[in-house]
XYZ file of C-alpha atoms in Angstrom:
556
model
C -2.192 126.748 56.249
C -2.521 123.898 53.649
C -2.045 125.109 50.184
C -4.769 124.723 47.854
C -5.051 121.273 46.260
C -2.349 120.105 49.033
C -2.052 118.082 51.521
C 1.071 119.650 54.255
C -0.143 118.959 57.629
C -0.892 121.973 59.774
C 1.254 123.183 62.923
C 0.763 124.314 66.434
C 0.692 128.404 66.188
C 3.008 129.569 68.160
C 0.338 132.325 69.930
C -2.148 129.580 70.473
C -0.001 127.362 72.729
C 3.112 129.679 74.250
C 2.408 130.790 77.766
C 0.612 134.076 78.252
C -2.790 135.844 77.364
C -4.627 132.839 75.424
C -8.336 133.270 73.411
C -10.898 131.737 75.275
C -13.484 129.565 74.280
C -14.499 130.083 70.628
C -18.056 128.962 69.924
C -19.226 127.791 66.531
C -22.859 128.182 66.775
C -24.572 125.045 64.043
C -27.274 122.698 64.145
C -24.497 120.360 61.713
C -22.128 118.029 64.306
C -20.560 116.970 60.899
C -19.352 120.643 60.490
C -18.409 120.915 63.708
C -16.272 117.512 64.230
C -14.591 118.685 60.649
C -14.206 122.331 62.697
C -12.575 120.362 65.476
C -9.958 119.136 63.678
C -8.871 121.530 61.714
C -8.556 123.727 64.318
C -7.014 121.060 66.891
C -4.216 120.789 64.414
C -3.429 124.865 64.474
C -3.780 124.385 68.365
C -6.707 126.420 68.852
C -9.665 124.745 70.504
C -12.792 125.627 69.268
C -16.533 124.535 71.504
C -20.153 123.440 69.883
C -22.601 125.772 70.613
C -25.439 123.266 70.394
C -28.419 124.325 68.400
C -31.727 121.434 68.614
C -33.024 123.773 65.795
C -31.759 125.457 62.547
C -29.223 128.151 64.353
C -30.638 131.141 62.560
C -33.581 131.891 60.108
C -32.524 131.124 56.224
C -33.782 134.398 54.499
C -32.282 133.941 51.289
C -33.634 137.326 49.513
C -30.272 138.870 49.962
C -26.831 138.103 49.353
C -24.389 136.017 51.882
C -22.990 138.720 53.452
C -26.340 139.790 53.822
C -28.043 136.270 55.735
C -25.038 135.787 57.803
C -25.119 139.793 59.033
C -28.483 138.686 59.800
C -27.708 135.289 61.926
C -24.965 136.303 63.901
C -27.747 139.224 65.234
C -30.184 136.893 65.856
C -27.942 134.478 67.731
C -26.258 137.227 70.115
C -29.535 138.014 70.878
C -30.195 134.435 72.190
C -26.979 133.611 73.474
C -25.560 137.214 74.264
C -22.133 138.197 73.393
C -19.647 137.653 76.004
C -17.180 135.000 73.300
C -16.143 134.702 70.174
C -18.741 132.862 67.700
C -18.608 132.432 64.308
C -21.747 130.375 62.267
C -20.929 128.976 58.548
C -23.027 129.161 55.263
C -22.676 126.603 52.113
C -23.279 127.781 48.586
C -22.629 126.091 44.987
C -22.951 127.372 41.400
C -23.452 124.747 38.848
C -22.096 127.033 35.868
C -24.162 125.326 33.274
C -27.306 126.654 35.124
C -26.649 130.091 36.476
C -26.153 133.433 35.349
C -23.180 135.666 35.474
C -24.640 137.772 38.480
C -26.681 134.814 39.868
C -25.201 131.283 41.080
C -28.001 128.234 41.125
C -28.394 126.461 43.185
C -26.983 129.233 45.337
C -27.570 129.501 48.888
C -30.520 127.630 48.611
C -28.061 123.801 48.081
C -29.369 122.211 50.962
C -32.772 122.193 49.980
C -31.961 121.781 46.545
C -29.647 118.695 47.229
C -32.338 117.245 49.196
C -35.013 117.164 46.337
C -32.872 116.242 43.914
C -31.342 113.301 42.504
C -27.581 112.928 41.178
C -29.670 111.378 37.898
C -31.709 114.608 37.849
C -28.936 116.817 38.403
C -26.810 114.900 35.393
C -30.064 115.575 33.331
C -30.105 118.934 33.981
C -26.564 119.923 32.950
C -26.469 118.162 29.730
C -29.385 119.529 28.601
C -27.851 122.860 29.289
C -24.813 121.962 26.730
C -23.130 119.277 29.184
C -20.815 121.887 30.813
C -20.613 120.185 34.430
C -18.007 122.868 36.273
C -19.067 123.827 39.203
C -17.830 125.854 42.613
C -18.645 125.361 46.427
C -18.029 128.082 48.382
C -18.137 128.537 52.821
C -18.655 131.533 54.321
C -18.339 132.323 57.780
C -19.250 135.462 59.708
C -17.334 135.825 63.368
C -18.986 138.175 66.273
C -16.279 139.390 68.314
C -17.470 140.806 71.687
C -17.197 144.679 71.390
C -17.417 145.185 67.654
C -20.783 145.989 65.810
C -20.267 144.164 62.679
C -19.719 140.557 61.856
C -15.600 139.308 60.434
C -16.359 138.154 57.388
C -14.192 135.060 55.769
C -14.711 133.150 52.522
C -13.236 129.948 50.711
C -14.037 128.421 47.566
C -13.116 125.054 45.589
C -13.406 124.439 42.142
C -14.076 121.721 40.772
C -17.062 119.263 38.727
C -19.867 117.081 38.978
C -18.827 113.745 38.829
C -20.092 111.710 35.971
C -22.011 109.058 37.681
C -23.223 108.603 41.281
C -21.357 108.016 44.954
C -20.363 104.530 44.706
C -18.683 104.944 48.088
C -20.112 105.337 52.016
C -19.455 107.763 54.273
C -16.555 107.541 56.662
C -17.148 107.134 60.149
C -14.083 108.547 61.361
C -14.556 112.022 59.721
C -18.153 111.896 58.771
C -18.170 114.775 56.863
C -16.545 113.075 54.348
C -19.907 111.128 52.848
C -21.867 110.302 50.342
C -24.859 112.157 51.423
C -24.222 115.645 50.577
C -22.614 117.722 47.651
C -19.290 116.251 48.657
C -20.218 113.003 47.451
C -20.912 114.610 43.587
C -18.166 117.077 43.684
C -14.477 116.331 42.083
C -12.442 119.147 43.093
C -9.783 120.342 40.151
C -6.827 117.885 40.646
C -8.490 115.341 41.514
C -9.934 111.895 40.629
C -12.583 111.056 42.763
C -15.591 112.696 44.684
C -14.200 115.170 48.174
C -16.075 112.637 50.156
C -13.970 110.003 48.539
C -10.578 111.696 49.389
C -8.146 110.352 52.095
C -8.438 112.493 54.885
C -4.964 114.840 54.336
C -5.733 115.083 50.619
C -9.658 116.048 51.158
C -8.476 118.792 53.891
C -6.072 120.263 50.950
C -9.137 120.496 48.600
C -11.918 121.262 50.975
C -13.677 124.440 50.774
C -14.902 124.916 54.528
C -11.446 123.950 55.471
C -10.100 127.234 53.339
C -12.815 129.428 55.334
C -11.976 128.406 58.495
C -8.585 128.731 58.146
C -8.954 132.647 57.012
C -10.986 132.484 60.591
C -7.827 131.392 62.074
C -5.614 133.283 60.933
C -7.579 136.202 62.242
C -7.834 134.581 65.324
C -4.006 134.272 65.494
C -4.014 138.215 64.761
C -6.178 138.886 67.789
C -3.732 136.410 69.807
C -1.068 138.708 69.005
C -3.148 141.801 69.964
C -4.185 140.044 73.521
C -0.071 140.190 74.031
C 0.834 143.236 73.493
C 3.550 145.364 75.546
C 2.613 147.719 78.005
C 3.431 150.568 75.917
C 1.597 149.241 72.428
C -1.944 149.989 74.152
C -3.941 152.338 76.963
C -6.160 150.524 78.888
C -10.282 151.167 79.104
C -12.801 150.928 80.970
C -13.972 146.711 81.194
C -16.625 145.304 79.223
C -19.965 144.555 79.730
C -20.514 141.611 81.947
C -20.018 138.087 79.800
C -22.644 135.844 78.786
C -23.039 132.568 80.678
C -20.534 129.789 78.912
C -22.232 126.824 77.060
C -21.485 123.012 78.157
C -19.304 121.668 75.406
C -20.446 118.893 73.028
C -17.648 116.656 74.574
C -17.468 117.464 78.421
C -17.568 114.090 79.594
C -16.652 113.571 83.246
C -13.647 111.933 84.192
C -12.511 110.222 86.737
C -9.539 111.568 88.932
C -6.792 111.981 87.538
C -7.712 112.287 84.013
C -6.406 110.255 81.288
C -2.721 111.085 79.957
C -1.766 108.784 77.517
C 1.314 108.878 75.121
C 1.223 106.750 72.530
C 3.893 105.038 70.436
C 4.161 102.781 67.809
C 5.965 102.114 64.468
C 4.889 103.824 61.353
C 1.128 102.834 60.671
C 0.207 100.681 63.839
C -2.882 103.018 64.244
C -1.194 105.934 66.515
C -3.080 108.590 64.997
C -5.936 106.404 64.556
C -6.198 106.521 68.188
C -5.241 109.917 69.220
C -8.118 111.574 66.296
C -10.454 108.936 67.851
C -10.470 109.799 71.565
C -10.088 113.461 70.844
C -13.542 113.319 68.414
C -15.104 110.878 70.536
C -13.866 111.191 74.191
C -12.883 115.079 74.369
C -9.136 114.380 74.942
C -6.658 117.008 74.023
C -4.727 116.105 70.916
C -1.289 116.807 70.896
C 1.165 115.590 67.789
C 5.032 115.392 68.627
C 6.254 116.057 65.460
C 4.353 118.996 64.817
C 5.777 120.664 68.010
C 9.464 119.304 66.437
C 8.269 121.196 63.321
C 7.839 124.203 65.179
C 11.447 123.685 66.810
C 13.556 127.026 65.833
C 16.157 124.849 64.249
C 17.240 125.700 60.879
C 15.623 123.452 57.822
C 18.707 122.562 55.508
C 18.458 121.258 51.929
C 19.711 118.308 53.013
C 16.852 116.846 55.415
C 14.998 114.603 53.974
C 11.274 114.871 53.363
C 9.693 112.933 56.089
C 11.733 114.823 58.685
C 14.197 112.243 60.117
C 16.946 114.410 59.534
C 15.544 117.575 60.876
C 14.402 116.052 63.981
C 17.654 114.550 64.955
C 19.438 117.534 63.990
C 16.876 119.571 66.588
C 17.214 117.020 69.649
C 20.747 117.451 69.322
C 20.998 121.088 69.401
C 17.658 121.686 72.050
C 18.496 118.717 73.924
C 16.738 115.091 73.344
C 13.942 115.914 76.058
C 12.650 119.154 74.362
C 9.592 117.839 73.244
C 8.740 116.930 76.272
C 9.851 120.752 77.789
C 7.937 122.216 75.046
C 4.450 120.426 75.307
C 4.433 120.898 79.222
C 5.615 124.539 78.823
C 3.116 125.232 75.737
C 0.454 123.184 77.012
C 1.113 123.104 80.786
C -2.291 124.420 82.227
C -4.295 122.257 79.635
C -2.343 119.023 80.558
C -3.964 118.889 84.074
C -7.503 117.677 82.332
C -7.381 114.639 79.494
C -4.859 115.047 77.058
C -2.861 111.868 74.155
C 0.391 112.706 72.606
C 1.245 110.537 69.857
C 4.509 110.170 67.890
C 7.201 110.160 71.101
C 10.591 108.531 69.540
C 13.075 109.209 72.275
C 13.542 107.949 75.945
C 14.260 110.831 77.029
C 11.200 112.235 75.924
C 9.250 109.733 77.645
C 11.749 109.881 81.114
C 10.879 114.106 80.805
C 6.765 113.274 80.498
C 6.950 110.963 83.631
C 8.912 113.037 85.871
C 6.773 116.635 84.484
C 3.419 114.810 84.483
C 3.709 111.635 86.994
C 0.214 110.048 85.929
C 1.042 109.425 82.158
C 0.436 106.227 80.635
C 2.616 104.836 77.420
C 0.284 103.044 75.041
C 2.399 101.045 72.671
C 0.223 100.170 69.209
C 1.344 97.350 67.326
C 1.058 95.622 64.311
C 2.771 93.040 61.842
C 5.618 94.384 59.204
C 2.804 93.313 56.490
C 0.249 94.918 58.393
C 2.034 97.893 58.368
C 3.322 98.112 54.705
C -0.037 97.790 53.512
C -1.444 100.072 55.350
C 1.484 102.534 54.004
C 0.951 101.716 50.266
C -2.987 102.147 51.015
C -2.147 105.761 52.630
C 0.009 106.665 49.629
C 1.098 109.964 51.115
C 3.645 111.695 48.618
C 7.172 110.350 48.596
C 6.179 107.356 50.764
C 7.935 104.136 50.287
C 6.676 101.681 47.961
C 9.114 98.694 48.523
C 9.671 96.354 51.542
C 12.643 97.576 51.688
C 12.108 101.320 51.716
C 9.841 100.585 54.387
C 11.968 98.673 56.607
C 14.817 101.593 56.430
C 11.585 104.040 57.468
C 11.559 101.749 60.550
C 15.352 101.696 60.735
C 15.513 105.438 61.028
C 12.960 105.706 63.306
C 14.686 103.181 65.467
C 17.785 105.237 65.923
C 15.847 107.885 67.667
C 16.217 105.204 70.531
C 13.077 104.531 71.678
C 11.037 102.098 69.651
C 13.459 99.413 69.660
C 12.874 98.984 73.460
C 9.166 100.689 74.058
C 7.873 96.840 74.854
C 9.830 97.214 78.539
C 8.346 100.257 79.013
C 4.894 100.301 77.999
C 2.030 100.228 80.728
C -0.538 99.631 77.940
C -0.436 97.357 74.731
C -3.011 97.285 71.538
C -2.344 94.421 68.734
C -4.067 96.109 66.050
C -4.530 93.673 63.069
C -8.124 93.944 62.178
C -10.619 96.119 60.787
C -10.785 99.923 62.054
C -14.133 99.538 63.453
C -12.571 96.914 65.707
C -9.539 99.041 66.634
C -11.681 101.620 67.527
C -13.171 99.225 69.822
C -9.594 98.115 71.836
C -9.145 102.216 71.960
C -12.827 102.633 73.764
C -11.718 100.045 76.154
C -8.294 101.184 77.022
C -9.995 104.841 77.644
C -12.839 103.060 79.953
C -9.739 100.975 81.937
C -11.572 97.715 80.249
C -9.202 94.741 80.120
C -11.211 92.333 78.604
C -11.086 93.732 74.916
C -9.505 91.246 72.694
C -5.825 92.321 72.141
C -5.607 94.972 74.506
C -3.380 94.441 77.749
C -4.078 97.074 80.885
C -1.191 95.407 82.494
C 1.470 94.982 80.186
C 5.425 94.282 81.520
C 8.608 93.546 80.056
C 8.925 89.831 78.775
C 12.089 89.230 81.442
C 12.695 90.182 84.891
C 16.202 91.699 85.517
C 17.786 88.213 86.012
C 17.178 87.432 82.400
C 16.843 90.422 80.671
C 20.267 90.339 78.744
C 20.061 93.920 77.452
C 18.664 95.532 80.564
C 21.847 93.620 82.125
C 24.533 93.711 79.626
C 23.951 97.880 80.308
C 23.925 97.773 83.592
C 27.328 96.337 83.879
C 28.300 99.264 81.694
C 26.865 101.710 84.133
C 28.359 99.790 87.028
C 31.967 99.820 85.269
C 31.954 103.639 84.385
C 34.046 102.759 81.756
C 33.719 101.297 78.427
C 34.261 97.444 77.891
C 34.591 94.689 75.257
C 31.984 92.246 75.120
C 34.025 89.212 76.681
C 34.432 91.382 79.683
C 30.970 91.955 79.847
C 30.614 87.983 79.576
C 32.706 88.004 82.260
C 31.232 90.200 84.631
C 27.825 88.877 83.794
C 29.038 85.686 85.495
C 30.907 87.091 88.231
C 26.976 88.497 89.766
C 25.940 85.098 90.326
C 23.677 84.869 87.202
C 23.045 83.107 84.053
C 26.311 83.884 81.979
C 25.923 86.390 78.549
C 28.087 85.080 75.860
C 30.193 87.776 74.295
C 27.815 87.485 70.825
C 24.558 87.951 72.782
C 26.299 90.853 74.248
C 27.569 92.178 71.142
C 24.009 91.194 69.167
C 21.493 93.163 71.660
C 24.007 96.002 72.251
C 24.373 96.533 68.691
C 20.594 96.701 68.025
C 20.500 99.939 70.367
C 23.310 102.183 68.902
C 21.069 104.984 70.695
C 22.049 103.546 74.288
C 25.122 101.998 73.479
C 27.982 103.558 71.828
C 30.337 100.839 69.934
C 33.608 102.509 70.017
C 35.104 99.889 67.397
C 34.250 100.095 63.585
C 32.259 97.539 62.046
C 33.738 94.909 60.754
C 31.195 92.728 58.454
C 33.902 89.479 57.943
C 34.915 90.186 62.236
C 35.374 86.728 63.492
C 33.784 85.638 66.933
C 36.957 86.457 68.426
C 37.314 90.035 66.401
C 33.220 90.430 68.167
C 34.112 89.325 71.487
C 36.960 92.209 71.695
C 34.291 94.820 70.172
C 34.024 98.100 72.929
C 30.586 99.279 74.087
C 29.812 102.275 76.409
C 26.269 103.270 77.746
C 25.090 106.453 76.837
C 23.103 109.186 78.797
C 19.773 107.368 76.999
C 20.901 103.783 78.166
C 21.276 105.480 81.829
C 17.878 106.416 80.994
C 16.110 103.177 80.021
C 17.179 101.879 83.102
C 16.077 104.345 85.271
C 13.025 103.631 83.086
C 13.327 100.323 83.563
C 13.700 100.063 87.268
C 10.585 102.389 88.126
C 8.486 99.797 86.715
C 8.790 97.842 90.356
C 6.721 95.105 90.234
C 5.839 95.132 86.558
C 9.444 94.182 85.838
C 11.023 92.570 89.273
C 8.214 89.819 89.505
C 8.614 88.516 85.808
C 10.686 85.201 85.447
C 12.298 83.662 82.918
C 9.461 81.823 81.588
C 7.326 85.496 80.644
């Protein structure tokens, strides 16, 4: 659960995606596809799934004569007796109290902010409060009621944010990514404690920290996680009664688009701030796929956090490949999410080969997406995002890249990708390439549906340099890989090439030697590689492309 007024991304619950008795579909039941897109999300990110119960009207009459507990008691009645009650569904209520104009037992605008927000204006609201002594704290608070099939009464859940009215106007617009974030409700007046600007204003991970709906629903899912637990229960925890009532008919979700056959499995890969989660949040929201995030299934690795790992992670997730093997994140998202991965699904955030050599043999029809982008495209994208503890030199930011590298895969991802984005312009036009590469369109400006390694395997001096490694069985110095190199009939390596794109790729090839910074050319023809279990890898990789890597000549 994020904190209040933080901003630690959420994790996979280990009862929502570990094989056995799973919740079914969860239905909130709103006329708002703002609330339920910001729903999505949140509850994507625990890895629960939660479907839109669309609603053409207002979900539920608005009798306001009562308390909260009181109107949504009332709703989730009147909506089981329109949809019956065979799932889960929960409906959500927004109130605010502007302190300066309410009573101790009475908040204004109360329940009634929606229609109050919608006849007034920020310069009548700033009017109001400093006539009534300028005092401009103020409190929005979500409440949601749950109707569990079986049980009389509604689950009640609350969350609250404090905060105050800003002292002038929205000067910003809403964002189309996460359009509850806007300028058109509450959120664009309200400055939560903490913070300097509007919600709506907020970056997405620091609004989510901050946001009141975002506190009720996650007392929903932690409820939900409870009832998880109950579904699994031993044998001798429970007696077993008579079945329920027949359930009520399922509703179509919001996003069940049809797909073709097979569905789309993408992974996709990319340096730190190409756009990966860009596009995996996009074509969950917009296309329906399931969203699945590598490193939060490392974070829920039972490995041991020491002191010394440092705060992005690095650390930790080497530490956990090399005690669970460097394929279990691969194991563990077809083993948590095994039955789900037969429909659409993207993972983003893959740094190892072996990871990716685990997803193709496990789920044959994948696709790699590789996202790319400049250095400086990158960097300022970074300083934009400003996440806590991030890098604010070139330099920081290269070793970021450097210690992503040594997980093994990025450095070489071009040979292997079946998909490529260059993703240097706006969002709005990224968005675009990511529409295209889900409809199999080719003809979007920097997208390739076809992409292939630059060389064939007559030029390709890495791909060659360790497969004379593999062929030898033993480890050699780079003039005898020169030598050898020659001896198959091709263009010769020189024993710097070999050493230069060997030493690049310390994850598939070992150097046996120490570095030596003043090593002559002689000192680096003499230097020892051996291929490692990931070089094997990369060229098995490598050599299942067929044509998309036999055909390619030098000139590619």
């Amino acid at each position: 659960m994020s904190s209040p007024g933080g901003s630690r991304r959420a994790s996979p619950r280990r009862l929502f995606v570990e094989p056995g008795r799973l919740l079914g579909r969860v239905y909130f039941y709103t006329s708002s596809i703002e609330k339920y897109l910001q729903a999505r999300l949140v509850f994507d990110r625990h890895g629960l799934t939660v479907d839109y119960f669309k609603s053409k009207t207002e979900p539920y009459d608005e009798d306001y004569a009562g308390t909260t507990p009181d109107l949504l008691t009332k709703a989730i009645s009147q909506i089981t007796g329109r949809i019956g009650s065979g799932h889960p569904v929960f409906v959500e209520d927004t109130s605010l109290r502007l302190e300066a104009l309410s009573e101790p037992l009475r908040d204004y605008p109360g329940m009634h902010v929606k229609d109050w927000f919608a006849a007034t204006s920020f310069e009548d609201c700033d009017s109001a409060l400093r006539a009534a002594g300028g005092d401009r704290t103020a409190v929005v608070k979500s409440d949601i009621a749950l109707k569990i099939p079986g049980l009389d009464r509604p689950v009640l859940f609350h969350g609250e944010t404090a905060g105050r009215v800003a002292d002038g106007p929205p000067a910003f617009v809403v964002n189309p990514q996460y359009p509850w974030l806007t300028p058109e409700t509450f959120n664009g007046w309200f400055v939560p404690d903490s913070c300097g600007q509007p919600l709506g204003a907020l970056p997405l991970e620091e609004a989510l920290g901050h946001d009141f709906r975002v506190r009720a629903f996650e007392h929903l899912i932690d409820r939900l996680e409870e009832y998880a637990a109950a579904l699994n229960l031993p044998p001798a925890a429970y007696r077993r009664k008579r079945p329920l009532a027949k359930q009520g008919e399922e509703a179509d979700s919001l996003f069940s688009t049809p797909y073709g056959n097979p569905a789309p499995a993408l992974l996709v890969v990319g340096r730190t701030c190409a756009g990966k989660t860009t596009f995996a949040e996009h074509v969950s929201a917009q296309h329906g796929l399931k969203y699945i995030e590598a490193s939060a299934v490392v974070r829920s690795l039972g490995v041991e956090r020491l002191p010394a790992d440092d705060p992005d992670g690095f650390a930790f997730a080497m530490r956990a490949l090399d005690q669970l093997g460097h394929d279990i994140v691969a194991r563990e998202i077809v083993r948590r999410y095994g039955d789900q991965l037969d429909g659409p699904f993207v993972v983003s955030g893959l740094r190892d080969v072996e990871e990716l050599r685990s997803m193709r043999e496990l789920v044959p029809r994948v696709k790699v997406v590789l996202v790319e982008a400049s250095e400086r495209t990158r960097f300022e994208r970074h300083v934009l995002r400003a996440r806590a503890g991030a890098e604010l030199t070139i330099g920081e930011f290269r070793a970021r890249d450097s210690r992503q590298d040594a997980f093994g895969l990025l450095p070489v991802v071009e040979d292997l990708a079946d998909i490529r984005i260059l993703n240097e312009g706006r969002v709005e036009e990224y968005r675009h390439q990511v529409d295209a590469v889900i409809g199999d369109r080719g003809s979007e400006p920097g997208v390739d549906m076809r992409a292939h390694p630059r060389h064939g395997p007559e030029h390709h001096q890495l791909y060659r340099c360790l497969k004379i490694l593999q062929q030898a069985g033993v480890p050699l110095q780079c003039d005898e890989i020169e030598a050898r190199s020659a001896e198959l009939g091709a263009v010769s390596i020189r024993h710097n090439n070999a050493n230069k794109v060997l030493r690049a790729v310390p994850a598939l090839a070992q150097r046996l030697d120490p570095a030596n910074g003043n090593a002559s050319q002689q000192d680096s023809a003499r230097v020892r590689y051996a291929i490692t279990g990931p070089g094997a890898t990369y060229l098995s990789l490598l050599d299942g492309r067929g044509d998309r890597f036999t055909s390619q000549n030098a000139d590619d």
